[in-house]
Tab-separated table of C-alpha atoms in Angstrom:
chain	number	residue	atom	x	y	z
K	113	MET	CA	21.587	169.744	25.456
K	114	ALA	CA	22.560	167.912	28.822
K	115	SER	CA	22.620	171.250	30.681
K	116	TYR	CA	18.725	171.331	29.954
K	117	VAL	CA	18.238	168.075	30.691
K	118	ARG	CA	19.577	168.497	34.338
K	119	ALA	CA	18.188	171.563	34.694
K	120	GLY	CA	14.548	170.583	34.061
K	121	LYS	CA	14.314	172.148	30.629
K	122	CYS	CA	13.954	169.673	28.029
K	123	ALA	CA	11.389	167.804	26.570
K	124	LEU	CA	11.594	164.668	24.692
K	125	PHE	CA	9.587	164.483	21.416
K	126	VAL	CA	8.795	160.284	21.042
K	127	GLY	CA	8.021	158.891	18.094
K	128	ALA	CA	6.674	154.916	16.383
K	129	GLY	CA	10.151	154.004	15.704
K	130	LEU	CA	10.696	153.700	19.726
K	131	SER	CA	8.405	151.557	20.411
K	132	ILE	CA	9.891	148.761	17.892
K	133	ASN	CA	11.800	147.408	20.061
K	134	ALA	CA	8.673	146.125	21.925
K	135	GLY	CA	7.124	144.006	19.101
K	136	LEU	CA	4.896	146.942	18.202
K	137	PRO	CA	4.929	148.186	14.049
K	138	SER	CA	6.516	151.325	12.775
K	139	TRP	CA	3.808	154.598	11.512
K	140	ASN	CA	3.988	152.538	7.807
K	141	GLY	CA	3.701	149.183	9.163
K	142	LEU	CA	0.528	149.943	11.079
K	143	MET	CA	-0.713	151.642	7.726
K	144	ARG	CA	0.175	148.297	6.108
K	145	GLY	CA	-1.269	146.248	8.541
K	146	LEU	CA	-4.634	148.192	8.348
K	147	VAL	CA	-4.602	147.779	4.350
K	148	ASP	CA	-4.229	144.150	4.565
K	149	THR	CA	-6.930	143.298	6.797
K	150	ALA	CA	-9.397	145.865	5.088
K	151	THR	CA	-8.521	143.816	1.893
K	152	PRO	CA	-8.066	140.225	3.095
K	153	TRP	CA	-9.319	139.060	-0.640
K	154	ALA	CA	-6.688	140.947	-2.645
K	155	ALA	CA	-5.150	138.852	-5.517
K	156	PRO	CA	-1.846	137.518	-5.407
K	157	PRO	CA	0.950	139.380	-7.631
K	158	CYS	CA	0.422	138.212	-10.904
K	159	PHE	CA	-3.350	139.794	-11.060
K	160	ASP	CA	-1.707	143.303	-12.149
K	161	GLY	CA	-4.529	145.837	-11.896
K	162	GLU	CA	-7.902	146.315	-13.896
K	163	ARG	CA	-6.484	145.178	-17.458
K	164	SER	CA	-5.426	141.665	-15.829
K	165	PHE	CA	-8.766	141.177	-14.005
K	166	ALA	CA	-10.228	142.332	-17.598
K	167	ALA	CA	-8.378	139.661	-19.432
K	168	ALA	CA	-9.066	136.839	-16.776
K	169	GLY	CA	-12.332	137.111	-16.329
K	170	ASP	CA	-13.390	135.457	-19.865
K	171	GLY	CA	-12.082	131.769	-18.198
K	172	VAL	CA	-14.283	132.790	-14.948
K	173	ALA	CA	-17.835	133.842	-17.068
K	174	GLY	CA	-18.651	130.466	-18.387
K	175	SER	CA	-19.916	127.566	-15.825
K	176	ASP	CA	-18.483	124.435	-16.797
K	177	GLY	CA	-14.723	124.909	-16.447
K	178	ALA	CA	-14.700	127.871	-14.229
K	179	TRP	CA	-13.278	126.078	-11.118
K	180	ASN	CA	-10.165	124.848	-13.137
K	181	ALA	CA	-9.738	128.046	-15.303
K	182	PRO	CA	-6.196	129.251	-14.791
K	183	ALA	CA	-7.133	132.716	-13.009
K	184	VAL	CA	-9.498	130.524	-10.426
K	185	ARG	CA	-6.264	128.224	-10.204
K	186	ALA	CA	-4.561	131.198	-9.351
K	187	LEU	CA	-6.545	132.403	-7.169
K	188	ARG	CA	-7.165	129.062	-4.978
K	189	ALA	CA	-3.244	128.504	-4.744
K	190	ALA	CA	-2.829	131.777	-2.845
K	191	PHE	CA	-6.296	131.086	-0.539
K	192	GLY	CA	-6.337	127.619	0.025
K	193	ASP	CA	-9.318	125.663	-1.902
K	194	ALA	CA	-11.512	125.890	1.601
K	195	ALA	CA	-11.531	129.184	1.973
K	196	PHE	CA	-11.851	130.148	-1.605
K	197	ALA	CA	-14.623	127.761	-1.758
K	198	GLU	CA	-16.089	129.602	1.408
K	199	LEU	CA	-15.921	132.775	0.171
K	200	CYS	CA	-17.859	131.225	-3.197
K	201	GLY	CA	-20.741	130.781	-0.643
K	202	ALA	CA	-20.371	127.033	-1.341
K	203	ARG	CA	-21.282	123.818	1.487
K	204	LYS	CA	-17.793	122.213	2.656
K	205	GLY	CA	-16.710	119.353	0.687
K	206	ARG	CA	-19.035	121.033	-2.714
K	207	ARG	CA	-17.807	122.849	-5.913
K	208	PRO	CA	-19.405	126.259	-5.777
K	209	SER	CA	-22.156	127.340	-8.159
K	210	ALA	CA	-21.207	129.719	-11.548
K	211	ASP	CA	-23.278	132.323	-9.588
K	212	GLY	CA	-21.004	132.036	-6.192
K	213	LEU	CA	-18.188	131.990	-8.076
K	214	ARG	CA	-18.694	135.014	-10.238
K	215	ARG	CA	-19.728	137.230	-6.688
K	216	ALA	CA	-16.570	135.714	-5.200
K	217	TRP	CA	-14.487	136.652	-8.637
K	218	GLU	CA	-15.577	140.245	-8.306
K	219	ALA	CA	-14.950	140.494	-4.551
K	220	VAL	CA	-11.130	139.360	-5.285
K	221	ARG	CA	-11.593	142.212	-7.891
K	222	ALA	CA	-12.488	144.811	-5.872
K	223	ASP	CA	-10.431	143.939	-2.527
K	224	SER	CA	-6.878	143.901	-5.271
K	225	LEU	CA	-7.825	147.253	-6.835
K	226	GLU	CA	-8.199	148.805	-3.731
K	227	ARG	CA	-5.195	147.023	-2.123
K	228	GLY	CA	-3.613	148.458	-4.959
K	229	GLU	CA	-4.568	151.917	-4.979
K	230	LEU	CA	-4.201	152.079	-1.036
K	231	GLU	CA	-0.339	150.797	-1.450
K	232	ARG	CA	0.035	153.446	-4.327
K	233	LEU	CA	-0.672	156.012	-1.181
K	234	LEU	CA	1.053	154.423	0.870
K	235	ARG	CA	4.309	154.607	-1.171
K	236	ALA	CA	3.321	158.518	-1.347
K	237	SER	CA	3.510	158.418	2.681
K	238	ARG	CA	-0.280	159.494	2.362
K	239	HIS	CA	-1.269	157.867	5.792
K	240	GLN	CA	-3.783	160.262	6.408
K	241	GLU	CA	-6.018	159.245	3.406
K	242	VAL	CA	-5.644	155.483	3.947
K	243	GLY	CA	-6.483	155.782	7.693
K	244	SER	CA	-10.015	157.100	6.093
K	245	ARG	CA	-10.520	154.890	4.012
K	246	CYS	CA	-9.561	151.793	5.769
K	247	ARG	CA	-12.211	152.917	8.864
K	248	GLU	CA	-14.405	153.323	6.108
K	249	LEU	CA	-14.416	149.743	4.578
K	250	LEU	CA	-13.844	147.830	7.806
K	251	GLY	CA	-16.191	150.071	10.162
K	252	ARG	CA	-15.130	152.007	12.969
K	253	GLU	CA	-15.285	149.470	15.839
K	254	ARG	CA	-13.429	146.697	13.836
K	255	PHE	CA	-11.470	149.342	12.709
K	256	TYR	CA	-10.260	150.712	16.249
K	257	ALA	CA	-10.065	147.088	17.195
K	258	VAL	CA	-7.425	145.998	14.639
K	259	VAL	CA	-5.673	149.055	16.030
K	260	ARG	CA	-5.417	147.993	20.013
K	261	ASP	CA	-4.669	144.982	18.637
K	262	ALA	CA	-2.192	146.111	17.074
K	263	LEU	CA	-0.432	147.839	19.389
K	264	THR	CA	-0.499	145.093	21.782
K	265	PRO	CA	2.887	144.543	23.500
K	266	ARG	CA	4.126	141.326	22.010
K	267	ARG	CA	7.613	141.650	24.185
K	268	GLU	CA	8.889	143.001	27.306
K	269	LEU	CA	9.375	146.985	28.166
K	270	PRO	CA	12.279	147.890	26.181
K	271	LYS	CA	15.549	149.102	27.804
K	272	THR	CA	15.342	152.595	26.003
K	273	HIS	CA	12.257	153.043	27.916
K	274	ALA	CA	13.527	152.641	30.983
K	275	ASP	CA	16.737	154.705	29.885
K	276	ILE	CA	13.987	157.647	29.257
K	277	VAL	CA	12.228	157.025	32.924
K	278	ARG	CA	15.530	157.715	34.433
K	279	THR	CA	16.574	160.950	32.860
K	280	PRO	CA	14.834	164.025	34.315
K	281	TYR	CA	12.857	165.292	31.045
K	282	ALA	CA	10.498	168.176	31.706
K	283	CYS	CA	7.705	166.107	30.042
K	284	VAL	CA	7.312	163.650	27.301
K	285	VAL	CA	5.373	164.869	24.067
K	286	THR	CA	4.206	161.147	21.725
K	287	THR	CA	2.549	160.924	18.941
K	288	ASN	CA	2.440	157.080	19.420
K	289	PHE	CA	-1.321	155.435	20.524
K	290	ASP	CA	0.540	152.971	22.673
K	291	ASP	CA	0.820	153.396	26.246
K	292	LEU	CA	4.116	151.611	26.800
K	293	LEU	CA	5.887	155.069	28.159
K	294	GLU	CA	3.111	155.338	30.924
K	295	ARG	CA	3.466	151.378	31.413
K	296	ALA	CA	7.155	152.446	31.948
K	297	TYR	CA	6.734	155.528	34.315
K	298	GLU	CA	4.723	152.618	36.372
K	299	ARG	CA	7.660	149.937	36.631
K	300	PHE	CA	11.118	152.162	36.339
K	301	GLY	CA	10.168	155.397	38.391
K	302	ALA	CA	8.544	155.926	41.572
K	303	GLY	CA	5.315	153.754	40.481
K	304	ASP	CA	2.811	155.968	40.312
K	305	ALA	CA	1.382	156.895	36.894
K	306	PRO	CA	1.997	160.520	35.335
K	307	PRO	CA	-0.970	162.258	33.912
K	308	ALA	CA	-1.027	161.580	30.131
K	309	PRO	CA	-3.704	163.762	28.825
K	310	SER	CA	-4.487	163.322	24.746
K	311	SER	CA	-4.736	166.283	23.064
K	312	PHE	CA	-8.621	166.548	23.054
K	313	GLU	CA	-8.364	166.816	27.281
K	314	LEU	CA	-6.209	169.372	27.694
K	315	ASP	CA	-9.400	172.051	27.596
K	316	ARG	CA	-9.434	170.488	31.392
K	317	HIS	CA	-5.580	170.893	32.031
K	318	GLY	CA	-4.886	174.672	32.176
K	319	THR	CA	-2.795	174.453	34.668
K	320	LEU	CA	-0.432	171.461	33.520
K	321	LEU	CA	2.667	173.439	32.618
K	322	LEU	CA	2.285	175.890	35.812
K	323	HIS	CA	2.624	172.955	38.239
K	324	GLY	CA	5.935	171.901	36.851
K	325	ALA	CA	4.988	168.396	37.749
K	326	PHE	CA	5.883	166.183	35.069
K	327	PHE	CA	3.892	164.280	32.443
K	328	ILE	CA	2.971	162.826	29.287
K	329	LEU	CA	1.024	164.751	26.080
K	330	LYS	CA	-0.943	161.899	24.091
K	331	ALA	CA	-0.526	164.306	21.248
K	332	HIS	CA	-2.663	162.568	18.814
K	333	GLY	CA	-4.672	160.280	21.150
K	334	ASP	CA	-4.889	156.770	22.823
K	335	ALA	CA	-5.538	153.120	21.905
K	336	ALA	CA	-7.202	152.914	24.872
K	337	SER	CA	-9.705	156.226	23.497
K	338	PRO	CA	-10.803	155.660	19.977
K	339	GLU	CA	-12.294	158.961	20.247
K	340	SER	CA	-9.349	160.601	21.062
K	341	MET	CA	-7.408	159.276	18.212
K	342	VAL	CA	-6.235	161.032	15.246
K	343	PHE	CA	-6.127	159.646	11.466
K	344	THR	CA	-8.230	161.304	9.013
K	345	ALA	CA	-7.017	164.947	7.564
K	346	ASP	CA	-10.268	166.131	9.156
K	347	GLU	CA	-9.444	165.234	12.477
K	348	TYR	CA	-5.447	166.586	11.893
K	349	ARG	CA	-7.014	169.821	11.150
K	350	ARG	CA	-9.334	169.465	14.389
K	351	VAL	CA	-6.185	168.945	16.533
K	352	ILE	CA	-3.727	171.501	15.018
K	353	HIS	CA	-5.829	174.085	13.933
K	354	ALA	CA	-9.058	173.830	15.922
K	355	ASN	CA	-7.777	172.889	19.102
K	356	PRO	CA	-6.911	176.049	21.233
K	357	ALA	CA	-5.965	174.074	24.254
K	358	PHE	CA	-3.310	172.019	22.342
K	359	GLN	CA	-1.931	174.525	20.788
K	360	ALA	CA	-1.757	176.917	23.757
K	361	VAL	CA	-0.036	173.682	25.331
K	362	MET	CA	2.126	172.852	22.820
K	363	ASN	CA	3.108	177.135	22.510
K	364	GLY	CA	4.378	176.967	26.149
K	365	ILE	CA	6.228	173.718	25.615
K	366	LEU	CA	8.423	174.852	22.452
K	367	LEU	CA	9.016	178.629	23.548
K	368	THR	CA	10.054	177.427	27.290
K	369	HIS	CA	12.101	174.030	26.483
K	370	ALA	CA	14.862	172.449	24.550
K	371	LEU	CA	13.557	170.069	22.788
K	372	VAL	CA	14.351	166.446	21.174
K	373	PHE	CA	12.738	164.440	18.648
K	374	VAL	CA	13.663	160.807	18.831
K	375	GLY	CA	11.568	157.952	16.926
K	376	TYR	CA	11.321	159.684	13.664
K	377	SER	CA	11.616	159.836	10.509
K	378	LEU	CA	11.686	162.694	7.720
K	379	SER	CA	8.419	160.419	5.724
K	380	ASP	CA	7.201	160.522	9.313
K	381	VAL	CA	3.230	162.070	8.598
K	382	ASN	CA	3.314	163.037	12.388
K	383	PHE	CA	6.861	164.490	12.678
K	384	ARG	CA	5.966	166.696	9.831
K	385	LEU	CA	2.874	168.049	11.046
K	386	LEU	CA	4.471	168.778	14.296
K	387	LEU	CA	7.098	170.550	12.184
K	388	ASP	CA	4.557	172.678	9.758
K	389	SER	CA	2.170	173.111	13.239
K	390	GLN	CA	4.456	174.199	15.431
K	391	LEU	CA	8.184	174.500	14.834
K	392	THR	CA	7.919	176.952	11.828
K	393	THR	CA	6.040	179.428	13.740
K	394	PHE	CA	9.110	181.186	15.757
K	395	ARG	CA	12.436	182.078	14.137
K	396	GLY	CA	15.326	183.655	15.313
K	397	GLY	CA	16.126	182.917	18.409
K	398	VAL	CA	14.348	180.077	19.938
K	399	PRO	CA	15.132	177.112	22.434
K	400	PRO	CA	17.471	174.515	21.029
K	401	ARG	CA	15.926	171.780	18.967
K	402	PHE	CA	17.798	168.611	18.036
K	403	ALA	CA	16.102	165.116	16.063
K	404	VAL	CA	18.442	161.852	16.454
K	405	MET	CA	17.171	160.856	13.194
K	406	SER	CA	18.730	157.722	10.453
K	407	GLY	CA	19.187	159.116	6.935
K	408	VAL	CA	19.439	162.362	6.487
K	409	GLY	CA	22.012	163.619	3.907
K	410	ALA	CA	23.266	166.976	4.343
K	411	ALA	CA	20.630	169.044	2.230
K	412	GLU	CA	17.798	167.691	4.948
K	413	ARG	CA	19.939	168.787	7.437
K	414	GLU	CA	20.573	172.185	6.172
K	415	LEU	CA	17.264	172.640	5.246
K	416	LEU	CA	15.679	171.535	8.657
K	417	TRP	CA	18.191	174.228	10.328
K	418	ARG	CA	17.278	177.188	7.987
K	419	THR	CA	13.224	176.307	8.456
K	420	ALA	CA	12.762	175.193	11.985
K	421	LYS	CA	15.862	175.942	13.542
K	422	LEU	CA	16.160	171.974	14.051
K	423	ARG	CA	19.286	170.409	14.726
K	424	VAL	CA	19.765	166.643	13.026
K	425	LEU	CA	22.051	164.380	15.201
K	426	PRO	CA	22.438	162.096	12.571
K	427	TYR	CA	22.611	157.893	12.512
K	428	PRO	CA	23.330	155.341	9.301
K	429	GLU	CA	19.958	154.208	7.995
K	430	GLU	CA	18.527	151.165	9.550
K	431	ARG	CA	20.894	151.313	12.662
K	432	HIS	CA	18.239	152.204	14.732
K	433	GLU	CA	20.316	150.989	17.982
K	434	GLU	CA	22.429	154.131	17.334
K	435	ALA	CA	19.141	156.037	18.442
K	436	ALA	CA	19.182	153.336	22.009
K	437	ARG	CA	23.053	154.280	22.876
K	438	PHE	CA	21.834	157.882	22.426
K	439	LEU	CA	18.748	158.025	25.030
K	440	ALA	CA	21.312	155.724	26.913
K	441	ALA	CA	24.086	158.461	26.911
K	442	VAL	CA	21.928	161.248	27.735
K	443	ALA	CA	20.848	159.365	30.681
K	444	ASP	CA	23.791	158.266	32.033
K	445	ALA	CA	24.526	161.955	31.886
K	446	THR	CA	22.136	163.676	33.566
K	447	GLY	CA	19.478	160.953	35.625
K	448	ARG	CA	19.751	158.574	38.153
K	449	PRO	CA	21.902	155.002	37.761
K	450	ALA	CA	20.238	151.842	36.059
K	451	LYS	CA	17.768	149.591	38.098
K	452	THR	CA	18.462	145.900	37.689
K	453	ALA	CA	16.015	143.488	36.331
K	454	ALA	CA	15.442	141.891	39.360
K	455	ALA	CA	14.025	145.653	40.989
K	456	THR	CA	12.067	146.117	38.371
K	457	ALA	CA	10.444	142.349	37.788
K	458	PRO	CA	8.033	142.436	40.685
K	459	ARG	CA	6.508	145.855	40.467
K	460	ALA	CA	6.124	144.932	36.437
K	461	ARG	CA	3.453	141.721	37.490
K	462	ARG	CA	1.767	144.515	39.899
K	463	ALA	CA	1.170	147.446	37.134
K	464	ILE	CA	0.834	144.951	34.339
K	465	GLU	CA	-0.314	141.186	34.973
K	466	ARG	CA	-2.680	141.611	38.076
K	467	PRO	CA	-4.340	144.509	37.337
K	468	THR	CA	-7.029	145.159	40.491
K	469	PRO	CA	-10.483	144.056	39.996
K	470	THR	CA	-13.168	146.996	39.926
K	471	ALA	CA	-16.995	147.631	39.252
K	472	THR	CA	-17.742	150.749	37.935
K	473	LEU	CA	-20.952	152.306	38.346
K	474	GLU	CA	-21.719	155.054	35.746
K	475	ILE	CA	-24.272	157.703	36.928
K	476	ALA	CA	-25.244	160.036	34.757
K	477	SER	CA	-28.247	162.494	33.970
K	478	ASP	CA	-30.339	164.238	31.759
K	479	GLY	CA	-32.090	166.649	34.124
K	480	GLU	CA	-35.123	164.095	34.238
K	481	ARG	CA	-33.730	161.062	34.412
K	482	LEU	CA	-30.990	158.978	36.337
K	483	ASP	CA	-28.903	156.669	34.403
K	484	PHE	CA	-27.202	154.340	36.277
K	485	ASP	CA	-24.351	151.290	34.412
K	486	LEU	CA	-22.753	148.955	36.660
K	487	SER	CA	-20.062	146.831	34.680
K	488	ILE	CA	-17.054	144.778	35.965
K	489	LEU	CA	-13.134	144.539	35.060
K	490	ASP	CA	-11.751	141.410	36.313
K	491	GLY	CA	-8.870	140.604	34.182
K	492	GLY	CA	-10.512	140.023	30.543
K	493	PRO	CA	-12.813	141.995	29.150
K	494	ARG	CA	-15.374	145.067	30.855
K	495	ARG	CA	-18.839	142.872	30.860
K	496	ARG	CA	-21.803	144.819	31.598
K	497	VAL	CA	-23.874	143.514	34.859
K	498	TRP	CA	-27.009	145.708	34.732
K	499	ALA	CA	-28.075	148.867	33.205
K	500	GLY	CA	-31.751	150.751	34.095
K	501	ALA	CA	-32.844	154.173	34.972
K	502	SER	CA	-34.666	156.086	37.775
K	503	THR	CA	-36.145	159.543	38.382
K	504	TRP	CA	-34.988	162.576	40.818
K	505	LYS	CA	-37.282	161.388	43.581
K	506	GLU	CA	-37.901	163.367	46.463
K	507	PHE	CA	-34.770	165.293	45.938
K	508	ASP	CA	-35.621	167.758	48.624
K	509	ARG	CA	-35.853	165.100	51.191
K	510	LEU	CA	-32.213	164.244	50.402
K	511	ARG	CA	-30.592	168.247	49.929
K	512	ASP	CA	-32.387	168.314	53.184
K	513	ALA	CA	-30.606	165.507	54.758
K	514	VAL	CA	-27.340	166.021	53.195
K	515	ALA	CA	-27.219	169.694	54.766
K	516	ALA	CA	-28.202	168.543	58.362
K	517	THR	CA	-25.288	166.519	58.340
K	518	GLN	CA	-23.212	169.306	58.171
K	519	ASP	CA	-24.775	171.217	61.169
K	520	ALA	CA	-24.560	168.228	63.224
K	521	GLY	CA	-20.895	169.308	64.459
K	522	PHE	CA	-19.326	166.919	67.334
K	523	ASP	CA	-22.444	165.478	68.377
K	524	ALA	CA	-21.470	161.827	67.435
K	525	GLY	CA	-25.001	160.628	67.920
K	526	ARG	CA	-26.860	163.319	65.924
K	527	LEU	CA	-24.164	162.681	63.133
K	528	ARG	CA	-24.998	158.726	62.998
K	529	ARG	CA	-29.263	159.726	62.690
K	530	ASP	CA	-28.386	162.585	59.906
K	531	VAL	CA	-26.094	160.076	57.811
K	532	ARG	CA	-28.741	156.867	57.883
K	533	ARG	CA	-31.141	159.499	57.047
K	534	ALA	CA	-28.697	160.728	53.841
K	535	ALA	CA	-27.898	157.493	53.347
K	536	SER	CA	-32.007	156.206	53.108
K	537	ALA	CA	-32.397	159.211	50.629
K	538	VAL	CA	-29.653	158.583	48.686
K	539	ALA	CA	-30.996	154.394	48.299
K	540	HIS	CA	-34.256	156.523	47.348
K	541	LEU	CA	-32.936	157.458	44.035
K	542	ALA	CA	-31.504	154.219	42.909
K	543	PRO	CA	-33.474	151.615	41.539
K	544	ALA	CA	-33.871	148.692	44.211
K	545	GLU	CA	-32.714	145.942	41.481
K	546	LEU	CA	-29.732	148.599	41.432
K	547	ARG	CA	-29.087	148.144	45.358
K	548	ARG	CA	-29.306	144.462	45.379
K	549	ARG	CA	-26.822	144.253	42.044
K	550	LEU	CA	-24.253	146.179	44.379
K	551	ARG	CA	-25.133	144.068	47.807
K	552	THR	CA	-24.237	140.888	45.816
K	553	LEU	CA	-21.183	142.126	44.104
K	554	PRO	CA	-17.893	140.009	45.130
K	555	LYS	CA	-16.167	141.210	48.192
K	556	ASP	CA	-12.827	141.986	46.874
K	557	LEU	CA	-13.741	143.905	43.909
K	558	VAL	CA	-12.961	147.982	43.996
K	559	LEU	CA	-16.152	150.291	43.288
K	560	GLU	CA	-15.334	152.847	41.240
K	561	LEU	CA	-18.251	155.534	40.817
K	562	ALA	CA	-17.843	157.384	37.294
K	563	THR	CA	-20.173	160.419	37.778
K	564	THR	CA	-21.081	163.423	35.969
K	565	THR	CA	-20.736	166.862	36.598
K	566	ALA	CA	-24.766	166.972	36.786
K	567	THR	CA	-24.381	164.433	39.599
K	568	GLU	CA	-21.426	164.442	41.581
K	569	ALA	CA	-22.895	166.364	44.311
K	570	VAL	CA	-25.153	163.248	45.485
K	571	PRO	CA	-23.408	161.632	47.931
K	572	TRP	CA	-23.678	158.220	46.229
K	573	GLU	CA	-20.699	156.550	48.875
K	574	TRP	CA	-23.575	156.935	51.593
K	575	MET	CA	-26.271	155.202	49.797
K	576	SER	CA	-28.040	152.628	52.262
K	577	VAL	CA	-27.318	148.687	50.961
K	578	GLY	CA	-28.078	146.204	52.699
K	579	GLY	CA	-29.118	148.270	55.698
K	580	ALA	CA	-25.374	149.831	55.389
K	581	PRO	CA	-24.011	152.335	53.608
K	582	LEU	CA	-22.221	151.676	50.233
K	583	ALA	CA	-18.774	152.709	51.266
K	584	LEU	CA	-18.600	150.726	54.832
K	585	ARG	CA	-19.837	147.803	52.501
K	586	ARG	CA	-16.222	147.761	50.624
K	587	ALA	CA	-13.510	149.793	49.295
K	588	VAL	CA	-15.070	152.880	46.816
K	589	VAL	CA	-13.329	155.204	44.670
K	590	ARG	CA	-14.930	157.858	42.862
K	591	ARG	CA	-13.129	158.692	38.972
K	592	PRO	CA	-12.503	162.086	38.312
K	593	THR	CA	-15.387	164.065	36.927
K	594	GLU	CA	-15.452	164.003	33.203
K	595	THR	CA	-11.563	163.013	32.604
K	596	SER	CA	-10.534	159.921	32.225
K	597	HIS	CA	-7.819	158.319	34.661
K	598	ALA	CA	-4.876	158.100	31.965
K	599	ALA	CA	-5.234	162.454	31.626
K	600	ARG	CA	-5.108	162.881	35.598
K	601	GLY	CA	-2.500	160.413	36.659
K	602	ARG	CA	-2.729	157.871	39.194
K	603	ARG	CA	-0.583	157.800	42.666
K	604	ARG	CA	0.357	153.962	43.713
K	605	VAL	CA	-2.286	152.981	46.975
K	606	ASN	CA	-0.186	151.306	49.978
């Protein structure tokens, strides 16, 4: 296996088990957290199913002593008097009405029965159904907010990630939603963020394997882009069967690389899907495939070898430090020497703790009008500054002015004059209020222009703002058209 790694012909597949040391949940732990959040009023274990609630419900039906009924006392003890009274709709310091108590009882009953059903699905490893149902209960926006919060690292990057970075893997494929790998390559590598497209962005990355450069494939999406995340059975089918770009890239990796799986368990639904959709496609003479896994018996190892030509390297149950030792041993045998903490800490602060303050101007068009959206990201959540629209006014004037600049040649005087005319024509497309907002943005902000295919040809950098082209007033960059920064990768700017 080490010979394939040294030759740059080994792909590493990373599962959720590798993120646990950074304080992130396992796949099952993430689902359990979603269940708890989606059913906040589930009763304590003394209520066991519909029959238990039916038996206790008689004590809640009456209005006089219901607050002190045994079932209600159990709920008050579990949730706290104040929280339960709030659920009943009672004012602070007041005892709830009989109607309020009955409504609260029904809410607790509904959440309890829902949680019981979801926990049964979890025990059966039916994670797709659990994720789909939790998204229905929480709503899409809150569901993805809970996922992002759960996948926010609480600890420093684990040493295992540093070992991965110093090992010359050809690429990394991960089913995780977190960005620990991207952060690790920024911190422990050359300082650049490698391309990290999700499965739904691969149709714009047809040269990914041709270039031979390192990349990270986010097979099931990224927490930063909710639309790319794969949770439900329908979404899995869409990735596996209705995404020819993903199939092509995965087949290319499988046929041209040795594979190493780390951080997966046999019950991991993501691991099963990778096996079912890809590894059973080819039989006989295929590149070597290894999986570092805990608690896998001899019969299961034999089955994985027969059906997927997957060689399991087992270690004892719950001894996950053995997986870390494995990655360190591979790194020592094939890669660069480990960096010291002192050498990596300053770069970590620049890359993670102090992102560059950025203003983003999104410019889109439906063919008839232009839509502008100006926002700022400076350490907190992104906030909108201004949004508005205009029309394609005097576009012929702009086209002719831009064409004239290309004919100026080395005549500096003519070029300055033509650029001023083009800058004025570009400014004519933008609303006056937008130009005023751009003029008053803080000087330390980098302005990012996020155009679409319909608006990318306009030289927005030349827009006259306060008598000078926009790009001479501040640092201006372009976001790649219709692809994310993460998918494209980015070089560290010196």
